[in-house]
CSV table of C-alpha atoms (C1' of nucleotides) in Angstrom, one decimal:
chain,number,residue,atom,x,y,z
L,1,UNK,CA,13.7,-17.4,52.2
L,2,UNK,CA,13.9,-14.0,50.6
L,3,UNK,CA,12.5,-11.2,52.8
L,4,UNK,CA,11.0,-9.5,49.8
L,5,UNK,CA,9.4,-11.5,46.9
L,6,UNK,CA,7.9,-10.1,43.8
L,7,UNK,CA,4.3,-9.1,44.3
L,8,UNK,CA,2.4,-8.5,41.0
L,9,UNK,CA,-0.8,-7.1,41.9
L,10,UNK,CA,-3.4,-6.5,39.1
L,11,UNK,CA,-2.6,-3.0,38.9
L,12,UNK,CA,1.2,-3.7,38.6
L,13,UNK,CA,0.6,-6.4,36.1
L,14,UNK,CA,-1.4,-4.1,33.9
L,15,UNK,CA,1.0,-1.2,34.3
L,16,UNK,CA,3.9,-3.5,33.2
L,17,UNK,CA,1.8,-5.0,30.2
L,18,UNK,CA,1.0,-1.5,29.0
L,19,UNK,CA,4.5,-0.4,29.3
L,20,UNK,CA,5.7,-3.5,27.5
L,21,UNK,CA,3.3,-2.8,24.7
L,22,UNK,CA,4.7,0.6,23.6
L,23,UNK,CA,8.2,1.8,22.5
L,24,UNK,CA,7.2,5.5,23.2
L,25,UNK,CA,9.0,5.7,26.7
L,26,UNK,CA,5.7,7.3,28.3
L,27,UNK,CA,5.6,9.7,31.2
L,28,UNK,CA,3.8,8.8,34.4
L,29,UNK,CA,0.6,10.4,33.2
L,30,UNK,CA,0.7,8.8,29.8
L,31,UNK,CA,1.0,5.6,31.6
L,32,UNK,CA,-1.9,6.7,33.7
L,33,UNK,CA,-4.0,7.3,30.6
L,34,UNK,CA,-3.1,4.0,29.2
L,35,UNK,CA,-3.9,2.1,32.3
L,36,UNK,CA,-7.1,3.9,33.1
L,37,UNK,CA,-8.7,2.4,29.9
L,38,UNK,CA,-8.5,-1.0,31.6
L,39,UNK,CA,-8.7,0.1,35.4
L,40,UNK,CA,-10.8,3.3,35.4
L,41,UNK,CA,-10.5,3.7,39.2
L,42,UNK,CA,-6.7,3.6,39.4
L,43,UNK,CA,-5.1,6.5,41.0
L,44,UNK,CA,-2.1,8.5,39.8
L,45,UNK,CA,-0.5,7.8,43.0
L,46,UNK,CA,-0.6,4.1,42.4
L,47,UNK,CA,0.9,4.6,39.1
L,48,UNK,CA,3.8,6.5,40.4
L,49,UNK,CA,4.3,4.1,43.4
L,50,UNK,CA,4.2,1.0,41.2
L,51,UNK,CA,6.4,2.5,38.5
L,52,UNK,CA,8.9,3.0,41.4
L,53,UNK,CA,8.4,-0.6,42.6
L,54,UNK,CA,8.8,-2.1,39.2
L,55,UNK,CA,12.0,0.0,38.7
L,56,UNK,CA,13.2,-1.1,42.1
L,57,UNK,CA,12.6,-4.7,41.2
L,58,UNK,CA,14.6,-4.3,38.1
L,59,UNK,CA,11.6,-4.9,35.7
L,60,UNK,CA,11.6,-1.6,33.9
L,61,UNK,CA,13.9,1.5,33.4
L,62,UNK,CA,13.3,4.9,34.8
L,63,UNK,CA,14.5,7.8,32.7
L,64,UNK,CA,14.7,10.7,35.1
L,65,UNK,CA,17.2,12.8,33.1
L,66,UNK,CA,15.1,13.2,30.0
L,67,UNK,CA,13.1,16.5,29.8
L,68,UNK,CA,11.1,17.8,32.7
L,69,UNK,CA,9.2,14.6,33.4
L,70,UNK,CA,10.2,11.1,34.3
L,71,UNK,CA,9.9,8.6,31.4
L,72,UNK,CA,9.5,4.8,31.7
L,73,UNK,CA,10.8,2.1,29.4
L,74,UNK,CA,10.2,-1.7,29.8
L,75,UNK,CA,13.0,-2.7,27.3
L,76,UNK,CA,15.7,-3.8,29.6
L,77,UNK,CA,18.3,-4.8,27.0
L,78,UNK,CA,21.3,-2.3,26.9
L,79,UNK,CA,20.5,0.6,24.7
L,80,UNK,CA,20.8,4.4,24.5
L,81,UNK,CA,18.2,7.2,24.3
L,82,UNK,CA,18.0,10.2,22.1
L,83,UNK,CA,15.5,12.9,22.9
L,84,UNK,CA,14.0,15.4,20.4
L,85,UNK,CA,14.8,19.1,21.5
L,86,UNK,CA,11.7,20.4,20.0
L,87,UNK,CA,8.9,18.1,21.2
L,88,UNK,CA,10.6,15.9,23.8
L,89,UNK,CA,10.0,12.6,22.0
L,90,UNK,CA,12.4,9.9,23.0
L,91,UNK,CA,13.8,7.2,20.8
L,92,UNK,CA,16.2,4.3,21.0
L,93,UNK,CA,19.8,4.0,19.8
L,94,UNK,CA,21.9,0.8,19.8
L,95,UNK,CA,24.1,0.2,22.7
L,96,UNK,CA,27.3,1.0,20.5
L,97,UNK,CA,26.0,4.3,19.2
L,98,UNK,CA,28.5,6.2,21.4
L,99,UNK,CA,31.4,4.5,19.7
L,100,UNK,CA,32.8,6.8,16.9
L,101,UNK,CA,34.1,3.8,15.0
L,102,UNK,CA,30.7,2.3,14.5
L,103,UNK,CA,28.7,5.5,14.6
L,104,UNK,CA,28.6,6.0,10.7
L,105,UNK,CA,26.9,2.5,10.2
L,106,UNK,CA,25.0,2.0,13.4
L,107,UNK,CA,23.5,5.3,13.6
L,108,UNK,CA,22.4,5.5,10.1
L,109,UNK,CA,19.0,4.1,10.8
L,110,UNK,CA,18.4,6.3,13.9
L,111,UNK,CA,19.5,9.4,12.0
L,112,UNK,CA,16.7,8.9,9.5
L,113,UNK,CA,14.5,9.7,12.4
L,114,UNK,CA,16.7,11.8,14.8
L,115,UNK,CA,19.2,14.3,13.5
L,116,UNK,CA,21.7,14.2,16.3
L,117,UNK,CA,22.9,17.6,17.6
L,118,UNK,CA,24.6,16.9,20.9
L,119,UNK,CA,24.7,14.6,23.9
L,120,UNK,CA,24.8,14.6,27.7
L,121,UNK,CA,27.4,12.5,29.6
L,122,UNK,CA,27.5,12.5,33.4
L,123,UNK,CA,29.2,10.3,35.8
L,124,UNK,CA,27.6,8.9,39.0
L,125,UNK,CA,29.5,7.9,42.1
L,126,UNK,CA,29.8,8.3,45.8
L,127,UNK,CA,31.9,11.1,47.4
L,128,UNK,CA,34.5,10.7,49.9
L,129,UNK,CA,32.4,12.4,52.5
L,130,UNK,CA,29.5,10.0,52.0
L,131,UNK,CA,31.9,6.9,52.0
L,132,UNK,CA,33.4,7.9,55.2
L,133,UNK,CA,30.0,8.5,56.7
L,134,UNK,CA,28.9,5.1,55.5
L,135,UNK,CA,31.9,3.3,57.3
L,136,UNK,CA,31.5,5.2,60.6
L,137,UNK,CA,27.7,5.2,60.9
G,1,UNK,CA,24.6,47.0,15.0
G,2,UNK,CA,23.6,43.8,16.9
G,3,UNK,CA,20.1,43.5,17.8
G,4,UNK,CA,21.0,42.1,21.2
G,5,UNK,CA,24.1,43.2,23.0
G,6,UNK,CA,25.3,41.9,26.4
G,7,UNK,CA,23.6,43.8,29.2
G,8,UNK,CA,25.3,43.2,32.5
G,9,UNK,CA,23.1,44.9,35.1
G,10,UNK,CA,24.5,44.9,38.7
G,11,UNK,CA,22.3,42.1,39.6
G,12,UNK,CA,23.7,40.0,36.6
G,13,UNK,CA,27.1,41.0,37.4
G,14,UNK,CA,26.9,39.9,41.0
G,15,UNK,CA,25.3,36.6,40.1
G,16,UNK,CA,28.2,36.1,37.7
G,17,UNK,CA,30.8,37.0,40.2
G,18,UNK,CA,29.3,34.7,42.8
G,19,UNK,CA,29.1,31.9,40.4
G,20,UNK,CA,32.8,32.3,39.3
G,21,UNK,CA,33.8,32.3,43.0
G,22,UNK,CA,32.8,28.7,43.7
G,23,UNK,CA,33.3,25.4,42.3
G,24,UNK,CA,30.4,23.9,44.0
G,25,UNK,CA,27.9,23.9,41.0
G,26,UNK,CA,25.2,25.6,43.1
G,27,UNK,CA,21.3,25.3,42.7
G,28,UNK,CA,19.3,28.4,42.0
G,29,UNK,CA,18.4,28.8,45.6
G,30,UNK,CA,22.1,28.5,46.7
G,31,UNK,CA,23.0,31.2,44.3
G,32,UNK,CA,20.1,33.2,45.8
G,33,UNK,CA,21.6,32.8,49.2
G,34,UNK,CA,25.0,33.8,47.9
G,35,UNK,CA,23.8,36.9,46.2
G,36,UNK,CA,21.4,37.9,48.9
G,37,UNK,CA,24.4,38.7,51.1
G,38,UNK,CA,25.3,41.4,48.7
G,39,UNK,CA,21.8,42.4,47.3
G,40,UNK,CA,19.4,41.7,50.2
G,41,UNK,CA,16.4,42.7,48.2
G,42,UNK,CA,16.9,40.6,45.1
G,43,UNK,CA,14.1,38.2,44.3
G,44,UNK,CA,14.3,34.5,43.4
G,45,UNK,CA,12.7,35.3,40.1
G,46,UNK,CA,15.6,37.6,39.2
G,47,UNK,CA,18.0,34.9,40.0
G,48,UNK,CA,16.2,32.4,37.8
G,49,UNK,CA,15.6,34.9,35.0
G,50,UNK,CA,19.4,35.9,35.0
G,51,UNK,CA,20.8,32.5,35.3
G,52,UNK,CA,18.9,31.7,32.2
G,53,UNK,CA,20.0,34.9,30.5
G,54,UNK,CA,23.7,34.2,31.3
G,55,UNK,CA,23.2,30.8,30.2
G,56,UNK,CA,21.7,31.9,26.8
G,57,UNK,CA,24.5,34.4,26.4
G,58,UNK,CA,27.0,31.5,26.8
G,59,UNK,CA,28.5,32.9,30.0
G,60,UNK,CA,27.5,29.9,32.2
G,61,UNK,CA,26.5,26.3,32.1
G,62,UNK,CA,23.1,25.1,33.1
G,63,UNK,CA,23.2,21.5,34.5
G,64,UNK,CA,19.5,20.5,34.2
G,65,UNK,CA,20.0,16.8,34.3
G,66,UNK,CA,21.7,16.5,37.7
G,67,UNK,CA,19.4,15.7,40.6
G,68,UNK,CA,16.0,17.2,41.0
G,69,UNK,CA,17.2,20.8,40.9
G,70,UNK,CA,19.0,22.7,38.2
G,71,UNK,CA,22.7,23.5,38.9
G,72,UNK,CA,24.8,26.2,37.4
G,73,UNK,CA,28.6,26.4,36.6
G,74,UNK,CA,30.6,29.2,35.5
G,75,UNK,CA,33.5,27.2,34.3
G,76,UNK,CA,33.0,27.1,30.6
G,77,UNK,CA,36.1,24.9,29.7
G,78,UNK,CA,35.1,21.4,28.3
G,79,UNK,CA,34.8,19.0,31.3
G,80,UNK,CA,32.4,16.4,32.6
G,81,UNK,CA,30.5,16.1,35.7
G,82,UNK,CA,30.2,13.6,38.5
G,83,UNK,CA,27.4,13.5,40.9
G,84,UNK,CA,27.3,11.8,44.4
G,85,UNK,CA,24.3,9.4,44.5
G,86,UNK,CA,24.2,9.8,48.4
G,87,UNK,CA,24.2,13.7,48.9
G,88,UNK,CA,24.0,15.1,45.3
G,89,UNK,CA,27.3,16.8,45.5
G,90,UNK,CA,28.7,17.6,41.9
G,91,UNK,CA,32.4,17.4,41.0
G,92,UNK,CA,34.3,18.0,37.9
G,93,UNK,CA,36.1,15.5,35.7
G,94,UNK,CA,38.5,16.1,32.9
G,95,UNK,CA,37.1,16.2,29.4
G,96,UNK,CA,38.8,13.0,28.5
G,97,UNK,CA,37.6,11.0,31.5
G,98,UNK,CA,35.1,9.1,29.4
G,99,UNK,CA,37.9,7.6,27.3
G,100,UNK,CA,38.8,4.1,28.7
G,101,UNK,CA,42.3,4.3,27.6
G,102,UNK,CA,43.1,7.4,29.6
G,103,UNK,CA,40.8,6.6,32.3
G,104,UNK,CA,43.2,4.8,34.6
G,105,UNK,CA,45.4,7.8,34.9
G,106,UNK,CA,43.2,10.8,34.3
G,107,UNK,CA,40.5,9.6,36.7
G,108,UNK,CA,42.8,8.6,39.5
G,109,UNK,CA,42.6,12.1,41.0
G,110,UNK,CA,38.9,12.3,40.7
G,111,UNK,CA,38.5,8.9,42.2
G,112,UNK,CA,40.2,10.0,45.4
G,113,UNK,CA,37.1,12.1,45.9
G,114,UNK,CA,34.4,10.2,44.0
G,115,UNK,CA,34.1,6.4,43.6
G,116,UNK,CA,32.6,6.0,40.3
G,117,UNK,CA,29.6,3.6,40.1
G,118,UNK,CA,28.0,4.3,36.8
G,119,UNK,CA,27.1,7.0,34.2
G,120,UNK,CA,24.4,8.4,32.1
G,121,UNK,CA,24.7,9.0,28.4
G,122,UNK,CA,22.0,10.4,26.3
G,123,UNK,CA,21.9,11.9,22.9
G,124,UNK,CA,19.9,15.0,21.8
G,125,UNK,CA,18.5,15.8,18.4
G,126,UNK,CA,15.6,16.8,16.4
G,127,UNK,CA,13.1,14.1,15.2
G,128,UNK,CA,11.8,14.0,11.5
G,129,UNK,CA,8.4,15.2,12.7
G,130,UNK,CA,9.8,18.5,14.0
G,131,UNK,CA,12.2,18.9,11.1
G,132,UNK,CA,9.4,18.4,8.8
G,133,UNK,CA,7.3,21.1,10.7
G,134,UNK,CA,10.3,23.5,10.6
G,135,UNK,CA,10.6,23.3,6.9
G,136,UNK,CA,6.8,23.8,6.2
G,137,UNK,CA,6.0,26.3,9.0
U,1,DT,C1',-11.0,-17.7,60.1
U,2,DT,C1',-8.4,-14.3,61.7
U,3,DA,C1',-4.8,-11.0,62.6
U,4,DA,C1',-1.1,-8.5,60.3
U,5,DG,C1',0.9,-6.4,56.8
U,6,DA,C1',0.8,-4.5,52.1
U,7,DA,C1',-1.4,-2.1,48.4
U,8,DC,C1',-5.1,0.8,47.1
U,9,DA,C1',-8.1,5.3,45.8
U,10,DG,C1',-8.6,9.8,46.6
U,11,DG,C1',-7.0,13.9,47.4
U,12,DA,C1',-4.0,17.2,50.0
U,13,DA,C1',0.6,19.0,50.3
U,14,DC,C1',5.0,19.9,48.6
U,15,DT,C1',8.4,22.4,45.9
U,16,DA,C1',11.3,23.9,42.0
U,17,DT,C1',10.1,26.7,38.6
U,18,DT,C1',7.6,30.0,35.8
U,19,DC,C1',4.5,33.8,35.2
U,20,DC,C1',2.2,38.3,36.3
U,21,DT,C1',2.0,43.1,37.4
U,22,DA,C1',3.3,47.5,38.9
U,23,DT,C1',7.5,50.0,39.4
U,24,DT,C1',12.2,51.2,38.5
U,25,DT,C1',16.2,51.4,35.8
U,26,DT,C1',18.6,51.7,31.5
U,27,DC,C1',19.2,52.8,26.9
U,28,DT,C1',18.5,55.8,22.5
U,29,DG,C1',18.0,59.5,19.7
U,30,DT,C1',17.6,64.4,19.5
H,1,DA,C1',20.6,66.7,29.2
H,2,DC,C1',16.0,65.0,28.3
H,3,DA,C1',12.0,62.6,27.0
H,4,DG,C1',10.1,58.4,25.3
H,5,DA,C1',10.8,53.4,24.8
H,6,DA,C1',12.3,49.2,26.0
H,7,DA,C1',14.2,46.2,29.4
H,8,DA,C1',14.8,44.7,34.1
H,9,DT,C1',13.3,44.2,38.8
H,10,DA,C1',10.9,42.9,43.3
H,11,DG,C1',7.4,40.5,45.2
H,12,DG,C1',4.2,37.4,45.1
H,13,DA,C1',0.7,34.4,42.9
H,14,DA,C1',0.4,30.4,39.8
H,15,DT,C1',1.7,26.0,37.7
H,16,DA,C1',2.7,21.2,37.7
H,17,DG,C1',5.2,16.9,38.4
H,18,DT,C1',5.7,14.2,42.3
H,19,DT,C1',5.3,12.7,46.9
H,20,DC,C1',2.7,12.1,51.0
H,21,DC,C1',-1.3,11.1,54.0
H,22,DT,C1',-5.6,8.6,55.6
H,23,DG,C1',-9.0,5.5,55.7
H,24,DT,C1',-10.3,1.3,53.2
H,25,DT,C1',-9.7,-2.9,50.8
H,26,DC,C1',-7.0,-7.0,49.5
H,27,DT,C1',-3.5,-10.6,50.3
H,28,DT,C1',-0.8,-13.6,53.0
H,29,DA,C1',0.2,-16.9,56.6
H,30,DA,C1',-0.8,-19.1,60.8
DNA sequence: TTAAGAACAGGAACTATTCCTATTTTCTGT
DNA sequence: ACAGAAAATAGGAATAGTTCCTGTTCTTAA
């Protein structure tokens, strides 16, 4: 018996449906606008809470490194993101776009839309202090 | 005659010195605390403005994708960053840490400190809409 | 049916960052 | 060196994305 099961309230379901119906990687307030057409009384707090919930359940992606606002993405297949430095628009790139060997072919299509000017690569981990604390505490 | 030359005011100079004296990738308010020991009346606005200025001049790096706050780094040689998911601490990785072939050796040292659990890769560019606007406007 | 827990709407609070204004400092040309 | 112009500063107000709080409603399980 799992202690937590997936609870899809009407609000959560509609948020998920709206997110799955777009490829625009919307921000929280864009999701708010989309959902409000169907649930006029939903609150922005519910949007945030449920986007977090859906992300914690592994149903959507949370792009918190792109621009000044969080963005959300319902497509869970492995792929990379490209962000316009002028307007903030976010597009998709194939998973292997980072490999130089395939870049010429694979990126041709994306480069019709986005002219790539740079990238950001950052690693995540746990530092030794926090690992030590985890063992002791 | 260059229209803009580098103007290093006392405030800017001390900010730069303090930043060069640490490897901790401090946030703006951490820089504020460091600098305030030497310039007690400096304002946080000046810290932000001058960190932006130094970044625009290419003297420091601005890490705006790491955590919820901007971080700053005076070491300009090419390298990557690793961020602790528990406490937010930021460390350095060698430039070639992303290459799988050298990863075993090159990362050994960093992995003594950070246990790597994931990464973030994102591309930057200009979308076709913005390129079109740029040509017309 | 009822009690307990979860989720909700609405709005206040929080906080990193930016913006504003009057004042001070720095630079430029004479 | 000096006067005017331009830039930078301190201090604080404003902004905005996100989180938190409270009272109410809904769902679940016994």
